[in-house]
């Protein structure tokens, strides 16, 4: 029974338990759950430019969602799980008719309201987000410079 009195054995047991706790902790953080620790976020962008096609291209550091062509009143949506550090960022570029390319950070943690479903419309002056409290697209922002 020398194994139980061996200091190296106790050190190895503590390391194993700590590793197990860390693995369980990060597994729980990465799980999807309706009650859970993390929720999927969906971004929906709708073209409301009067009778004008809108070309958009959204991407993050990890995901390029490709170029999308939206006709008047068409929508494009995508879903993702924000990272645990709160640094998830999706950036989109927008172009219509002969206008210059406009850009906007369509999702980031920066004090803007964040909902599981983030609905946006594209206006010539900038994107407007649906405020779930008022059910209107009243959260309008200027284009990035």
JSON list of C-alpha atoms in Angstrom, two decimals:
[
{"chain": "A", "resi": 1, "resn": "UNK", "atom": "CA", "xyz": [0.00, 0.00, 0.00]},
{"chain": "A", "resi": 2, "resn": "UNK", "atom": "CA", "xyz": [2.92, 2.34, -0.58]},
{"chain": "A", "resi": 3, "resn": "UNK", "atom": "CA", "xyz": [1.08, 4.00, -3.47]},
{"chain": "A", "resi": 4, "resn": "UNK", "atom": "CA", "xyz": [-1.27, 5.93, -1.17]},
{"chain": "A", "resi": 5, "resn": "UNK", "atom": "CA", "xyz": [1.58, 7.36, 0.87]},
{"chain": "A", "resi": 6, "resn": "UNK", "atom": "CA", "xyz": [3.59, 8.39, -2.18]},
{"chain": "A", "resi": 7, "resn": "UNK", "atom": "CA", "xyz": [3.66, 12.24, -2.52]},
{"chain": "A", "resi": 8, "resn": "UNK", "atom": "CA", "xyz": [3.98, 11.92, -6.31]},
{"chain": "A", "resi": 9, "resn": "UNK", "atom": "CA", "xyz": [0.73, 9.97, -6.43]},
{"chain": "A", "resi": 10, "resn": "UNK", "atom": "CA", "xyz": [-1.15, 12.74, -4.55]},
{"chain": "A", "resi": 11, "resn": "UNK", "atom": "CA", "xyz": [0.30, 15.37, -6.88]},
{"chain": "A", "resi": 12, "resn": "UNK", "atom": "CA", "xyz": [-0.77, 13.33, -9.93]},
{"chain": "A", "resi": 13, "resn": "UNK", "atom": "CA", "xyz": [-4.30, 12.87, -8.51]},
{"chain": "A", "resi": 14, "resn": "UNK", "atom": "CA", "xyz": [-4.69, 16.61, -7.92]},
{"chain": "A", "resi": 15, "resn": "UNK", "atom": "CA", "xyz": [-3.56, 17.39, -11.47]},
{"chain": "A", "resi": 16, "resn": "UNK", "atom": "CA", "xyz": [-5.95, 14.81, -12.90]},
{"chain": "A", "resi": 17, "resn": "UNK", "atom": "CA", "xyz": [-8.90, 16.20, -10.92]},
{"chain": "A", "resi": 18, "resn": "UNK", "atom": "CA", "xyz": [-8.04, 19.77, -11.93]},
{"chain": "A", "resi": 19, "resn": "UNK", "atom": "CA", "xyz": [-7.81, 18.77, -15.58]},
{"chain": "A", "resi": 20, "resn": "UNK", "atom": "CA", "xyz": [-11.17, 17.00, -15.32]},
{"chain": "A", "resi": 21, "resn": "UNK", "atom": "CA", "xyz": [-12.82, 20.10, -13.79]},
{"chain": "A", "resi": 22, "resn": "UNK", "atom": "CA", "xyz": [-11.37, 22.36, -16.52]},
{"chain": "A", "resi": 23, "resn": "UNK", "atom": "CA", "xyz": [-12.58, 20.02, -19.29]},
{"chain": "A", "resi": 24, "resn": "UNK", "atom": "CA", "xyz": [-16.10, 19.87, -17.78]},
{"chain": "A", "resi": 25, "resn": "UNK", "atom": "CA", "xyz": [-16.18, 23.68, -17.37]},
{"chain": "A", "resi": 26, "resn": "UNK", "atom": "CA", "xyz": [-15.29, 24.36, -21.01]},
{"chain": "A", "resi": 27, "resn": "UNK", "atom": "CA", "xyz": [-17.65, 21.64, -22.22]},
{"chain": "A", "resi": 28, "resn": "UNK", "atom": "CA", "xyz": [-20.51, 23.33, -20.40]},
{"chain": "A", "resi": 29, "resn": "UNK", "atom": "CA", "xyz": [-19.59, 26.72, -21.84]},
{"chain": "A", "resi": 30, "resn": "UNK", "atom": "CA", "xyz": [-19.66, 25.41, -25.38]},
{"chain": "A", "resi": 31, "resn": "UNK", "atom": "CA", "xyz": [-23.02, 23.62, -25.14]},
{"chain": "A", "resi": 32, "resn": "UNK", "atom": "CA", "xyz": [-26.13, 24.97, -26.85]},
{"chain": "A", "resi": 33, "resn": "UNK", "atom": "CA", "xyz": [-29.04, 25.14, -24.50]},
{"chain": "A", "resi": 34, "resn": "UNK", "atom": "CA", "xyz": [-32.42, 26.80, -24.39]},
{"chain": "A", "resi": 35, "resn": "UNK", "atom": "CA", "xyz": [-31.87, 27.54, -20.70]},
{"chain": "A", "resi": 36, "resn": "UNK", "atom": "CA", "xyz": [-28.20, 27.36, -21.05]},
{"chain": "A", "resi": 37, "resn": "UNK", "atom": "CA", "xyz": [-25.03, 29.18, -20.83]},
{"chain": "A", "resi": 38, "resn": "UNK", "atom": "CA", "xyz": [-24.78, 30.24, -24.48]},
{"chain": "A", "resi": 39, "resn": "UNK", "atom": "CA", "xyz": [-27.40, 30.99, -27.09]},
{"chain": "A", "resi": 40, "resn": "UNK", "atom": "CA", "xyz": [-27.19, 31.01, -30.84]},
{"chain": "A", "resi": 41, "resn": "UNK", "atom": "CA", "xyz": [-27.47, 34.47, -32.33]},
{"chain": "A", "resi": 42, "resn": "UNK", "atom": "CA", "xyz": [-29.21, 35.03, -35.66]},
{"chain": "A", "resi": 43, "resn": "UNK", "atom": "CA", "xyz": [-28.65, 38.11, -37.81]},
{"chain": "A", "resi": 44, "resn": "UNK", "atom": "CA", "xyz": [-31.25, 38.90, -40.46]},
{"chain": "A", "resi": 45, "resn": "UNK", "atom": "CA", "xyz": [-30.68, 41.69, -43.01]},
{"chain": "A", "resi": 46, "resn": "UNK", "atom": "CA", "xyz": [-33.54, 42.91, -45.23]},
{"chain": "A", "resi": 47, "resn": "UNK", "atom": "CA", "xyz": [-33.24, 45.14, -48.27]},
{"chain": "A", "resi": 48, "resn": "UNK", "atom": "CA", "xyz": [-35.75, 48.00, -48.05]},
{"chain": "A", "resi": 49, "resn": "UNK", "atom": "CA", "xyz": [-34.02, 50.21, -50.62]},
{"chain": "A", "resi": 50, "resn": "UNK", "atom": "CA", "xyz": [-36.88, 51.25, -52.93]},
{"chain": "A", "resi": 51, "resn": "UNK", "atom": "CA", "xyz": [-36.95, 48.89, -55.94]},
{"chain": "A", "resi": 52, "resn": "UNK", "atom": "CA", "xyz": [-33.16, 48.49, -55.80]},
{"chain": "A", "resi": 53, "resn": "UNK", "atom": "CA", "xyz": [-30.98, 45.40, -55.57]},
{"chain": "A", "resi": 54, "resn": "UNK", "atom": "CA", "xyz": [-28.52, 45.27, -52.69]},
{"chain": "A", "resi": 55, "resn": "UNK", "atom": "CA", "xyz": [-25.23, 43.36, -52.77]},
{"chain": "A", "resi": 56, "resn": "UNK", "atom": "CA", "xyz": [-23.82, 42.47, -49.38]},
{"chain": "A", "resi": 57, "resn": "UNK", "atom": "CA", "xyz": [-20.84, 40.52, -48.12]},
{"chain": "A", "resi": 58, "resn": "UNK", "atom": "CA", "xyz": [-20.58, 39.53, -44.44]},
{"chain": "A", "resi": 59, "resn": "UNK", "atom": "CA", "xyz": [-17.67, 37.87, -42.68]},
{"chain": "A", "resi": 60, "resn": "UNK", "atom": "CA", "xyz": [-15.93, 37.39, -39.35]},
{"chain": "A", "resi": 61, "resn": "UNK", "atom": "CA", "xyz": [-12.34, 36.47, -38.61]},
{"chain": "A", "resi": 62, "resn": "UNK", "atom": "CA", "xyz": [-13.34, 32.81, -38.90]},
{"chain": "A", "resi": 63, "resn": "UNK", "atom": "CA", "xyz": [-16.25, 32.75, -41.38]},
{"chain": "A", "resi": 64, "resn": "UNK", "atom": "CA", "xyz": [-16.73, 34.31, -44.81]},
{"chain": "A", "resi": 65, "resn": "UNK", "atom": "CA", "xyz": [-20.44, 34.11, -45.68]},
{"chain": "A", "resi": 66, "resn": "UNK", "atom": "CA", "xyz": [-19.91, 35.02, -49.32]},
{"chain": "A", "resi": 67, "resn": "UNK", "atom": "CA", "xyz": [-21.49, 37.67, -51.54]},
{"chain": "A", "resi": 68, "resn": "UNK", "atom": "CA", "xyz": [-25.29, 37.84, -51.42]},
{"chain": "A", "resi": 69, "resn": "UNK", "atom": "CA", "xyz": [-27.64, 39.61, -53.83]},
{"chain": "A", "resi": 70, "resn": "UNK", "atom": "CA", "xyz": [-30.89, 40.80, -52.25]},
{"chain": "A", "resi": 71, "resn": "UNK", "atom": "CA", "xyz": [-33.75, 42.09, -54.36]},
{"chain": "A", "resi": 72, "resn": "UNK", "atom": "CA", "xyz": [-36.17, 44.59, -52.85]},
{"chain": "A", "resi": 73, "resn": "UNK", "atom": "CA", "xyz": [-37.67, 43.15, -49.62]},
{"chain": "A", "resi": 74, "resn": "UNK", "atom": "CA", "xyz": [-35.49, 39.99, -49.77]},
{"chain": "A", "resi": 75, "resn": "UNK", "atom": "CA", "xyz": [-33.59, 38.94, -46.66]},
{"chain": "A", "resi": 76, "resn": "UNK", "atom": "CA", "xyz": [-30.38, 37.14, -45.82]},
{"chain": "A", "resi": 77, "resn": "UNK", "atom": "CA", "xyz": [-29.81, 35.58, -42.43]},
{"chain": "A", "resi": 78, "resn": "UNK", "atom": "CA", "xyz": [-27.10, 33.63, -40.65]},
{"chain": "A", "resi": 79, "resn": "UNK", "atom": "CA", "xyz": [-26.65, 32.15, -37.21]},
{"chain": "A", "resi": 80, "resn": "UNK", "atom": "CA", "xyz": [-23.61, 31.63, -35.01]},
{"chain": "A", "resi": 81, "resn": "UNK", "atom": "CA", "xyz": [-22.59, 31.11, -31.43]},
{"chain": "A", "resi": 82, "resn": "UNK", "atom": "CA", "xyz": [-20.62, 34.04, -29.94]},
{"chain": "A", "resi": 83, "resn": "UNK", "atom": "CA", "xyz": [-17.30, 33.10, -28.42]},
{"chain": "A", "resi": 84, "resn": "UNK", "atom": "CA", "xyz": [-16.88, 33.00, -24.64]},
{"chain": "A", "resi": 85, "resn": "UNK", "atom": "CA", "xyz": [-14.63, 36.08, -24.63]},
{"chain": "A", "resi": 86, "resn": "UNK", "atom": "CA", "xyz": [-17.32, 38.38, -26.05]},
{"chain": "A", "resi": 87, "resn": "UNK", "atom": "CA", "xyz": [-15.20, 39.35, -29.04]},
{"chain": "A", "resi": 88, "resn": "UNK", "atom": "CA", "xyz": [-17.29, 37.90, -31.88]},
{"chain": "A", "resi": 89, "resn": "UNK", "atom": "CA", "xyz": [-17.52, 40.41, -34.72]},
{"chain": "A", "resi": 90, "resn": "UNK", "atom": "CA", "xyz": [-19.33, 40.17, -38.05]},
{"chain": "A", "resi": 91, "resn": "UNK", "atom": "CA", "xyz": [-18.59, 42.91, -40.57]},
{"chain": "A", "resi": 92, "resn": "UNK", "atom": "CA", "xyz": [-20.65, 43.48, -43.72]},
{"chain": "A", "resi": 93, "resn": "UNK", "atom": "CA", "xyz": [-20.12, 45.57, -46.83]},
{"chain": "A", "resi": 94, "resn": "UNK", "atom": "CA", "xyz": [-23.10, 46.90, -48.78]},
{"chain": "A", "resi": 95, "resn": "UNK", "atom": "CA", "xyz": [-23.45, 48.25, -52.33]},
{"chain": "A", "resi": 96, "resn": "UNK", "atom": "CA", "xyz": [-26.44, 49.26, -54.42]},
{"chain": "A", "resi": 97, "resn": "UNK", "atom": "CA", "xyz": [-26.79, 50.88, -57.84]},
{"chain": "A", "resi": 98, "resn": "UNK", "atom": "CA", "xyz": [-23.80, 53.09, -58.55]},
{"chain": "A", "resi": 99, "resn": "UNK", "atom": "CA", "xyz": [-23.22, 54.00, -54.92]},
{"chain": "A", "resi": 100, "resn": "UNK", "atom": "CA", "xyz": [-19.92, 53.51, -53.19]},
{"chain": "A", "resi": 101, "resn": "UNK", "atom": "CA", "xyz": [-19.41, 50.54, -50.91]},
{"chain": "A", "resi": 102, "resn": "UNK", "atom": "CA", "xyz": [-20.62, 51.10, -47.35]},
{"chain": "A", "resi": 103, "resn": "UNK", "atom": "CA", "xyz": [-19.57, 48.98, -44.39]},
{"chain": "A", "resi": 104, "resn": "UNK", "atom": "CA", "xyz": [-20.92, 48.25, -40.94]},
{"chain": "A", "resi": 105, "resn": "UNK", "atom": "CA", "xyz": [-20.17, 45.93, -38.02]},
{"chain": "A", "resi": 106, "resn": "UNK", "atom": "CA", "xyz": [-23.51, 44.11, -38.06]},
{"chain": "A", "resi": 107, "resn": "UNK", "atom": "CA", "xyz": [-22.72, 42.22, -34.85]},
{"chain": "A", "resi": 108, "resn": "UNK", "atom": "CA", "xyz": [-20.32, 43.06, -32.04]},
{"chain": "A", "resi": 109, "resn": "UNK", "atom": "CA", "xyz": [-20.44, 43.51, -28.30]},
{"chain": "A", "resi": 110, "resn": "UNK", "atom": "CA", "xyz": [-20.20, 47.27, -27.97]},
{"chain": "A", "resi": 111, "resn": "UNK", "atom": "CA", "xyz": [-23.13, 48.37, -25.85]},
{"chain": "A", "resi": 112, "resn": "UNK", "atom": "CA", "xyz": [-25.73, 48.09, -28.63]},
{"chain": "A", "resi": 113, "resn": "UNK", "atom": "CA", "xyz": [-28.73, 45.99, -27.80]},
{"chain": "A", "resi": 114, "resn": "UNK", "atom": "CA", "xyz": [-28.06, 42.34, -28.50]},
{"chain": "A", "resi": 115, "resn": "UNK", "atom": "CA", "xyz": [-30.90, 39.89, -29.02]},
{"chain": "A", "resi": 116, "resn": "UNK", "atom": "CA", "xyz": [-30.99, 36.20, -30.01]},
{"chain": "A", "resi": 117, "resn": "UNK", "atom": "CA", "xyz": [-32.54, 37.48, -33.26]},
{"chain": "A", "resi": 118, "resn": "UNK", "atom": "CA", "xyz": [-30.96, 40.69, -34.59]},
{"chain": "A", "resi": 119, "resn": "UNK", "atom": "CA", "xyz": [-33.07, 42.04, -37.44]},
{"chain": "A", "resi": 120, "resn": "UNK", "atom": "CA", "xyz": [-31.74, 44.85, -39.61]},
{"chain": "A", "resi": 121, "resn": "UNK", "atom": "CA", "xyz": [-32.97, 46.87, -42.56]},
{"chain": "A", "resi": 122, "resn": "UNK", "atom": "CA", "xyz": [-30.62, 48.69, -44.90]},
{"chain": "A", "resi": 123, "resn": "UNK", "atom": "CA", "xyz": [-31.32, 52.38, -45.39]},
{"chain": "A", "resi": 124, "resn": "UNK", "atom": "CA", "xyz": [-29.19, 54.73, -47.54]},
{"chain": "A", "resi": 125, "resn": "UNK", "atom": "CA", "xyz": [-28.14, 56.57, -44.37]},
{"chain": "A", "resi": 126, "resn": "UNK", "atom": "CA", "xyz": [-27.13, 53.41, -42.51]},
{"chain": "A", "resi": 127, "resn": "UNK", "atom": "CA", "xyz": [-28.53, 50.19, -41.09]},
{"chain": "A", "resi": 128, "resn": "UNK", "atom": "CA", "xyz": [-31.42, 50.19, -38.60]},
{"chain": "A", "resi": 129, "resn": "UNK", "atom": "CA", "xyz": [-31.96, 47.43, -36.06]},
{"chain": "A", "resi": 130, "resn": "UNK", "atom": "CA", "xyz": [-35.35, 46.21, -34.90]},
{"chain": "A", "resi": 131, "resn": "UNK", "atom": "CA", "xyz": [-35.92, 47.26, -31.29]},
{"chain": "A", "resi": 132, "resn": "UNK", "atom": "CA", "xyz": [-37.86, 44.40, -29.74]},
{"chain": "A", "resi": 133, "resn": "UNK", "atom": "CA", "xyz": [-39.19, 46.71, -27.01]},
{"chain": "A", "resi": 134, "resn": "UNK", "atom": "CA", "xyz": [-40.90, 49.04, -29.50]},
{"chain": "A", "resi": 135, "resn": "UNK", "atom": "CA", "xyz": [-41.21, 46.64, -32.48]},
{"chain": "A", "resi": 136, "resn": "UNK", "atom": "CA", "xyz": [-39.80, 49.33, -34.76]},
{"chain": "A", "resi": 137, "resn": "UNK", "atom": "CA", "xyz": [-36.54, 49.75, -36.67]},
{"chain": "A", "resi": 138, "resn": "UNK", "atom": "CA", "xyz": [-35.58, 52.68, -34.50]},
{"chain": "A", "resi": 139, "resn": "UNK", "atom": "CA", "xyz": [-32.01, 51.72, -33.58]},
{"chain": "A", "resi": 140, "resn": "UNK", "atom": "CA", "xyz": [-30.26, 53.37, -36.54]},
{"chain": "A", "resi": 141, "resn": "UNK", "atom": "CA", "xyz": [-26.51, 53.75, -36.93]},
{"chain": "A", "resi": 142, "resn": "UNK", "atom": "CA", "xyz": [-24.26, 55.56, -39.40]},
{"chain": "A", "resi": 143, "resn": "UNK", "atom": "CA", "xyz": [-22.09, 53.64, -41.84]},
{"chain": "A", "resi": 144, "resn": "UNK", "atom": "CA", "xyz": [-18.51, 52.92, -40.72]},
{"chain": "A", "resi": 145, "resn": "UNK", "atom": "CA", "xyz": [-16.01, 55.47, -41.90]}
]
